[in-house]
Amino acid sequence: MQQRTLGRTGRDVSVIGLGTWQFGGDWGPVSQDDAFAVMDASVEAGVTLFDTADVYGDGTSERLIGQWRASHPDVPLTVATKMGRRMEQVASNYVAENFRTWVDRSRTNLQQDTLDLVQLHCPPTAVFEDDAVYDALDALVADGSIAAYGVSVETADQALTAIARPNVASVQIILNAFRLKPLDRVLPAAKEAGVGILARVPLASGLLSGKYTTETEFPAQDHRNYNRNGEAFDQGETFSGVDFRDGVQAAQEFAAALPDGVSVPQAAIAWVVAQDGVTAAIPGARNAQQARSNADAGSLELPDGLDATVRDLYDRWFRSVVHERW
Ligand SMILES: NC(=O)c1ccc[n+]([C@@H]2O[C@H](COP(=O)([O-])OP(=O)(O)OC[C@H]3O[C@@H](n4cnc5c(N)ncnc54)[C@H](OP(=O)(O)O)[C@@H]3O)[C@@H](O)[C@H]2O)c1
């Protein structure tokens, strides 16, 4: 598995990481055994980066990672967590006292004295512009509670604001074949500044697995059911904000453009990590088989013409819907 330096953290991580939102139950139930099997399979395939958050299953995802890591002390893992959604997402809640409380809880959950990387979890835009926010994060680095901090963002403009700050180590943003906006300015700016880019939702919540039809239904407790129109959180986090039926049809065109024998989700992930400026993609996996397949995308050679296919699909299906919104 290829390794890249994760921006200003200075740490090397695998180009394919593991997203662990699934461990929290927002995609239907995932058992402890399933979660451990996903982590085992990922690490066996060369993954050294896990992404989590303090709100995934109200800490369940962090605790599972903490338990797994404690029983695998020799694995050179980087765990990126997030904070900032345990209270109402208003700018006045993003203050030093709350950061301290949230970080200490994550340190307990993850069984780590010093967290590897803490990302602000898609806060309001004003938070990215507030000097006091960065001062408070710098203080957490200075006292050893966290080794580095980054941000997770909804929009390209938020990413650019954060990249301009001297100590922001990484930016997490939605980037996949159905969401190309970060290619315009965010990836070049991050590369220039030495800021890492974690590409989240690389499979457009599974659309780019190519396995859904327009008839596919999702369980009531799965965000692909309950947040399809942004009812619970930003619509962009579910199917990347694209219409499900359009996404299914575009994914079929994406699949049809691939050479025989190339898996759709692997090609989709390989395309993401081939974009200049991306440090790693962090696909989520429901089971060990998905985790293994996703990790193996790290060694897939990008099929000829795939980039042109992606840009054509984006222009025809999605640009008018998503490009200005996020
Ligand atoms: N605000 C934020 O900061 C934020 C928001 C969203 C996500 N994230 C992070 O980004 C990570 C990845 O995003 P995501 O999980 O939302 O979306 P994703 O990676 O685009 O899609 C994950 C889904 O794709 C399907 N899938 C994955 N691997 C597959 C394979 N090999 N074959 C077939 N299907 C496969 C599974 O769907 P089925 O369940 O249908 O099998 C899985 O649940 C999250 O886990 C989380 O760590 C962060």
Coordinates of C-alpha atoms and ligand atoms in Angstrom, one line a residue:
M1 CA 0.0 0.0 0.0
Q2 CA 1.4 3.4 -1.0
Q3 CA 2.0 5.8 1.9
R4 CA 1.7 9.6 1.8
T5 CA 2.5 12.3 4.4
L6 CA -0.7 13.5 6.0
G7 CA -0.1 17.2 5.6
R8 CA 1.3 19.1 8.6
T9 CA 0.9 16.1 10.9
G10 CA 4.2 14.8 9.4
R11 CA 2.8 11.3 9.7
D12 CA 2.8 8.8 6.9
V13 CA -0.6 7.1 6.2
S14 CA -1.9 4.7 3.7
V15 CA -3.5 6.2 0.6
I16 CA -6.6 4.2 1.4
G17 CA -7.9 4.7 4.9
L18 CA -11.0 3.4 6.7
G19 CA -14.0 5.5 7.5
T20 CA -15.8 4.2 10.6
W21 CA -19.1 6.1 10.6
Q22 CA -20.7 2.7 10.0
F23 CA -19.5 1.5 13.4
G24 CA -21.9 4.0 15.0
G25 CA -25.1 2.5 13.7
D26 CA -26.3 5.3 11.4
W27 CA -26.2 2.8 8.5
G28 CA -28.1 0.1 10.4
P29 CA -26.6 -2.0 13.1
V30 CA -22.9 -3.2 12.9
S31 CA -21.9 -5.6 15.7
Q32 CA -18.6 -5.4 17.6
D33 CA -17.5 -8.6 15.9
D34 CA -18.2 -7.0 12.5
A35 CA -16.3 -3.9 13.4
F36 CA -13.3 -5.8 14.6
A37 CA -13.4 -7.9 11.4
V38 CA -13.4 -4.7 9.3
M39 CA -10.4 -3.3 11.2
D40 CA -8.6 -6.6 11.0
A41 CA -9.2 -6.9 7.2
S42 CA -8.2 -3.3 6.6
V43 CA -4.9 -3.4 8.5
E44 CA -4.0 -6.8 7.0
A45 CA -4.5 -5.1 3.6
G46 CA -2.1 -2.3 4.5
V47 CA -4.5 0.4 5.9
T48 CA -2.8 2.6 8.6
L49 CA -5.4 5.4 8.8
F50 CA -8.8 5.2 10.5
D51 CA -11.3 8.1 10.5
T52 CA -13.9 8.4 13.3
A53 CA -15.8 11.0 15.3
D54 CA -17.0 11.4 18.9
V55 CA -20.6 11.4 17.7
Y56 CA -20.6 8.2 15.7
G57 CA -22.9 6.0 17.8
D58 CA -22.3 8.6 20.6
G59 CA -18.7 7.4 21.0
T60 CA -19.3 3.7 20.0
S61 CA -17.0 4.0 16.9
E62 CA -14.2 5.6 19.0
R63 CA -14.5 3.0 21.7
L64 CA -14.4 0.1 19.3
I65 CA -11.2 1.6 17.7
G66 CA -9.7 2.2 21.1
Q67 CA -10.3 -1.5 22.1
W68 CA -9.0 -2.7 18.8
R69 CA -5.9 -0.6 19.0
A70 CA -5.2 -1.6 22.6
S71 CA -5.1 -5.2 21.5
H72 CA -2.8 -4.4 18.5
P73 CA -0.2 -2.1 20.1
D74 CA 2.4 -2.8 17.4
V75 CA 0.2 -1.6 14.4
P76 CA 1.5 1.8 13.3
L77 CA -2.0 3.4 13.1
T78 CA -3.1 7.0 12.8
V79 CA -6.6 7.6 14.1
A80 CA -8.3 10.8 13.0
T81 CA -11.3 11.7 15.2
K82 CA -13.6 14.7 15.1
M83 CA -15.3 16.9 17.6
G84 CA -17.9 19.7 17.6
R85 CA -21.3 18.0 17.1
R86 CA -22.1 17.0 20.7
M87 CA -23.8 20.4 21.2
E88 CA -25.9 22.6 19.0
Q89 CA -23.7 23.7 16.0
V90 CA -23.6 27.4 16.7
A91 CA -20.4 29.4 16.7
S92 CA -20.6 30.2 20.4
N93 CA -20.1 26.5 21.3
Y94 CA -16.7 26.2 19.6
V95 CA -14.7 27.5 22.6
A96 CA -11.7 26.3 24.6
E97 CA -13.7 24.9 27.5
N98 CA -15.9 22.7 25.2
F99 CA -12.9 21.6 23.2
R100 CA -11.2 20.4 26.4
T101 CA -14.3 18.4 27.4
W102 CA -14.7 16.8 24.0
V103 CA -11.0 16.0 23.6
D104 CA -10.8 14.4 27.1
R105 CA -13.8 12.2 26.3
S106 CA -12.2 11.1 23.0
R107 CA -8.9 10.4 24.8
T108 CA -10.8 8.1 27.1
N109 CA -12.8 6.4 24.3
L110 CA -9.7 5.9 22.1
Q111 CA -7.5 5.0 25.1
Q112 CA -4.9 7.5 24.0
D113 CA -3.2 10.2 26.1
T114 CA -2.4 12.2 23.0
L115 CA -4.9 12.0 20.1
D116 CA -3.2 11.7 16.7
L117 CA -5.5 14.1 14.9
V118 CA -8.6 16.0 15.9
Q119 CA -10.8 17.6 13.2
L120 CA -13.5 20.2 13.8
H121 CA -16.6 18.3 12.6
C122 CA -18.2 20.5 10.0
P123 CA -18.8 23.6 12.2
P124 CA -20.6 26.7 11.0
T125 CA -18.6 28.9 8.6
A126 CA -17.9 31.6 11.2
V127 CA -15.9 29.1 13.3
F128 CA -13.3 28.8 10.5
E129 CA -12.7 32.6 10.6
D130 CA -12.3 32.9 14.4
D131 CA -8.8 33.4 15.7
A132 CA -9.8 32.3 19.2
V133 CA -10.7 28.8 17.8
Y134 CA -7.2 28.3 16.5
D135 CA -5.6 29.7 19.7
A136 CA -7.6 27.1 21.7
L137 CA -6.6 24.3 19.3
D138 CA -3.0 25.4 19.5
A139 CA -3.2 25.2 23.3
L140 CA -4.4 21.6 23.1
V141 CA -1.3 20.7 20.9
A142 CA 1.0 22.6 23.3
D143 CA -0.2 20.7 26.4
G144 CA 0.0 17.3 24.6
S145 CA -3.7 16.4 24.5
I146 CA -3.6 16.3 20.7
A147 CA -0.7 15.9 18.3
A148 CA -2.3 17.9 15.5
Y149 CA -5.6 19.3 14.4
G150 CA -7.5 19.6 11.2
V151 CA -11.0 20.4 9.9
S152 CA -13.8 18.6 8.2
V153 CA -15.7 20.9 5.9
E154 CA -18.9 21.1 3.9
T155 CA -17.8 23.7 1.3
A156 CA -14.8 24.6 -0.7
D157 CA -14.7 28.1 0.7
Q158 CA -14.5 26.7 4.3
A159 CA -11.6 24.5 3.2
L160 CA -9.7 27.5 1.7
T161 CA -10.2 29.6 4.8
A162 CA -8.8 26.8 7.0
I163 CA -5.9 26.0 4.6
A164 CA -4.7 29.6 5.1
R165 CA -4.2 29.1 8.8
P166 CA -0.6 28.1 9.7
N167 CA -1.3 25.1 12.0
V168 CA -4.2 23.4 10.3
A169 CA -2.7 20.0 9.4
S170 CA -5.5 18.5 7.2
V171 CA -8.8 19.2 5.6
Q172 CA -11.5 16.5 5.1
I173 CA -13.9 17.2 2.3
I174 CA -16.3 15.2 0.1
L175 CA -14.5 14.3 -3.2
N176 CA -15.7 11.6 -5.5
A177 CA -16.6 11.1 -9.1
F178 CA -19.9 12.9 -8.4
R179 CA -18.3 15.8 -6.5
L180 CA -15.5 17.5 -8.3
K181 CA -15.5 21.0 -6.9
P182 CA -12.5 20.5 -4.7
L183 CA -10.4 19.9 -7.8
D184 CA -10.8 23.6 -8.8
R185 CA -9.1 25.4 -6.0
V186 CA -9.0 23.3 -2.8
L187 CA -6.5 20.6 -3.9
P188 CA -4.0 23.1 -5.4
A189 CA -4.2 25.3 -2.3
A190 CA -3.7 22.4 0.0
K191 CA -0.8 21.1 -1.9
E192 CA 0.9 24.5 -2.0
A193 CA 0.4 25.0 1.7
G194 CA 1.4 21.4 2.7
V195 CA -2.0 20.6 4.1
G196 CA -3.3 17.0 3.9
I197 CA -6.5 16.2 2.1
L198 CA -8.7 13.4 3.4
A199 CA -11.3 12.6 0.7
R200 CA -14.5 11.4 2.4
V201 CA -17.6 9.7 1.0
P202 CA -15.5 8.4 -2.0
L203 CA -18.2 6.1 -3.0
A204 CA -21.0 8.7 -2.8
S205 CA -22.5 6.7 0.2
G206 CA -22.4 3.5 -1.9
L207 CA -23.8 4.8 -5.2
L208 CA -20.4 4.4 -6.8
S209 CA -20.4 0.7 -5.8
G210 CA -22.7 0.4 -8.8
K211 CA -24.8 -2.1 -6.9
Y212 CA -28.0 -0.1 -6.4
T213 CA -31.0 0.1 -8.7
T214 CA -33.6 2.7 -8.6
E215 CA -35.7 0.2 -6.6
T216 CA -33.1 -0.2 -3.8
E217 CA -34.5 0.7 -0.4
F218 CA -32.6 1.4 2.8
P219 CA -33.6 0.6 6.4
A220 CA -35.4 3.3 8.5
Q221 CA -32.3 3.9 10.7
D222 CA -30.0 4.3 7.7
H223 CA -29.2 7.9 6.8
R224 CA -29.7 7.0 3.2
N225 CA -33.3 6.7 4.1
Y226 CA -33.9 9.3 6.8
N227 CA -31.5 12.1 5.5
R228 CA -32.1 11.8 1.8
N229 CA -33.3 15.4 1.6
G230 CA -31.1 16.8 4.4
E231 CA -33.8 16.2 7.1
A232 CA -31.2 15.4 9.9
F233 CA -27.9 16.9 8.7
D234 CA -26.3 18.4 5.6
Q235 CA -27.9 16.8 2.5
G236 CA -24.4 16.6 0.9
E237 CA -23.4 13.8 3.3
T238 CA -26.0 11.5 1.9
F239 CA -25.3 10.3 -1.7
S240 CA -23.1 13.4 -2.0
G241 CA -26.3 15.5 -2.3
V242 CA -27.3 14.1 -5.7
D243 CA -30.7 12.7 -6.5
F244 CA -30.7 9.0 -5.9
R245 CA -32.2 8.0 -9.2
D246 CA -29.7 10.2 -11.1
G247 CA -26.9 8.7 -9.1
V248 CA -27.9 5.2 -9.9
Q249 CA -28.0 6.0 -13.6
A250 CA -24.7 7.8 -13.6
A251 CA -23.1 4.9 -11.7
Q252 CA -24.3 2.6 -14.4
E253 CA -22.6 4.7 -17.0
F254 CA -19.5 4.8 -14.9
A255 CA -19.6 1.0 -14.6
A256 CA -20.1 0.6 -18.4
A257 CA -17.0 2.7 -19.1
L258 CA -14.7 0.3 -17.2
P259 CA -12.7 -2.5 -18.8
D260 CA -13.8 -6.0 -18.1
G261 CA -12.8 -7.3 -14.7
V262 CA -12.3 -3.9 -13.0
S263 CA -14.5 -3.5 -10.0
V264 CA -16.7 -0.4 -9.9
P265 CA -16.0 0.6 -6.3
Q266 CA -12.3 0.0 -6.7
A267 CA -12.1 2.2 -9.8
A268 CA -14.1 4.9 -8.0
I269 CA -11.7 4.9 -5.1
A270 CA -8.6 4.6 -7.2
W271 CA -9.8 7.7 -9.2
V272 CA -10.0 9.7 -6.0
V273 CA -6.6 8.9 -4.7
A274 CA -5.1 9.6 -8.2
Q275 CA -6.1 13.3 -7.9
D276 CA -3.1 15.6 -7.3
G277 CA -3.2 16.9 -3.8
V278 CA -5.2 14.1 -2.2
T279 CA -3.5 12.4 0.7
A280 CA -6.0 9.5 1.3
A281 CA -9.5 8.4 0.6
I282 CA -11.5 7.1 3.6
P283 CA -14.2 4.8 2.3
G284 CA -16.6 3.3 4.8
A285 CA -17.1 -0.4 4.9
R286 CA -20.0 -2.5 6.2
N287 CA -18.1 -5.8 6.4
A288 CA -14.6 -7.3 6.1
Q289 CA -15.0 -8.1 2.4
Q290 CA -15.8 -4.5 1.5
A291 CA -12.9 -3.3 3.6
R292 CA -10.5 -5.7 1.9
S293 CA -11.7 -4.8 -1.6
N294 CA -11.5 -1.0 -0.8
A295 CA -7.9 -1.3 0.5
D296 CA -6.9 -3.2 -2.6
A297 CA -8.0 -0.3 -4.7
G298 CA -4.7 1.3 -3.6
S299 CA -2.9 -0.9 -6.0
L300 CA -5.3 -0.6 -8.9
E301 CA -3.9 1.0 -12.1
L302 CA -6.3 3.7 -13.2
P303 CA -8.1 2.5 -16.4
D304 CA -7.3 4.6 -19.5
G305 CA -9.9 7.3 -20.1
L306 CA -11.6 7.1 -16.7
D307 CA -10.8 10.6 -15.8
A308 CA -12.5 11.9 -19.0
T309 CA -15.5 9.7 -18.2
V310 CA -15.8 11.1 -14.7
R311 CA -15.7 14.7 -16.0
D312 CA -18.2 14.0 -18.7
L313 CA -20.6 12.3 -16.2
Y314 CA -20.2 15.2 -13.8
D315 CA -21.0 17.8 -16.4
R316 CA -24.0 16.0 -17.6
W317 CA -25.6 14.8 -14.4
F318 CA -24.3 16.8 -11.4
R319 CA -22.5 20.0 -12.0
S320 CA -25.6 22.2 -12.1
V321 CA -26.9 20.6 -8.8
V322 CA -23.8 20.4 -6.6
H323 CA -21.0 22.7 -8.0
E324 CA -22.2 26.0 -6.5
R325 CA -23.9 24.5 -3.5
W326 CA -20.8 23.0 -1.8
Ligands
LIG1 N1 -19.0 15.3 8.2 C1 -18.0 14.5 8.1 O1 -16.9 14.7 8.5 C2 -18.2 13.1 7.5 C3 -19.4 12.8 6.8 C4 -19.6 11.6 6.2 C5 -18.6 10.7 6.2 N2 -17.4 11.0 6.9 C6 -16.3 10.0 7.0 O2 -16.1 9.4 5.7 C7 -16.2 8.0 5.7 C8 -16.6 7.5 4.4 O3 -17.8 8.0 3.9 P1 -19.2 7.2 4.0 O4 -19.0 6.0 4.7 O5 -20.2 8.2 4.4 O6 -19.5 6.9 2.4 P2 -18.8 6.0 1.3 O7 -17.4 5.6 1.8 O8 -18.9 6.8 0.1 O9 -19.8 4.8 1.2 C9 -19.8 3.8 2.1 C10 -20.8 2.7 1.6 O10 -20.4 2.2 0.4 C11 -20.7 0.9 0.3 N3 -19.5 0.2 0.0 C12 -18.3 0.4 0.6 N4 -17.3 -0.4 0.1 C13 -18.0 -1.2 -0.8 C14 -17.5 -2.3 -1.6 N5 -16.2 -2.6 -1.6 N6 -18.4 -2.9 -2.4 C15 -19.7 -2.5 -2.4 N7 -20.2 -1.5 -1.7 C16 -19.3 -0.9 -0.9 C17 -21.4 0.4 1.5 O11 -22.8 0.5 1.3 P3 -23.8 -0.6 1.9 O12 -23.9 -0.2 3.3 O13 -25.1 -0.4 1.1 O14 -23.2 -1.9 1.7 C18 -20.9 1.5 2.5 O15 -21.8 1.6 3.6 C19 -17.2 7.8 6.9 O16 -17.1 6.4 7.4 C20 -16.6 8.8 7.9 O17 -15.5 8.3 8.5 C21 -17.2 12.1 7.5

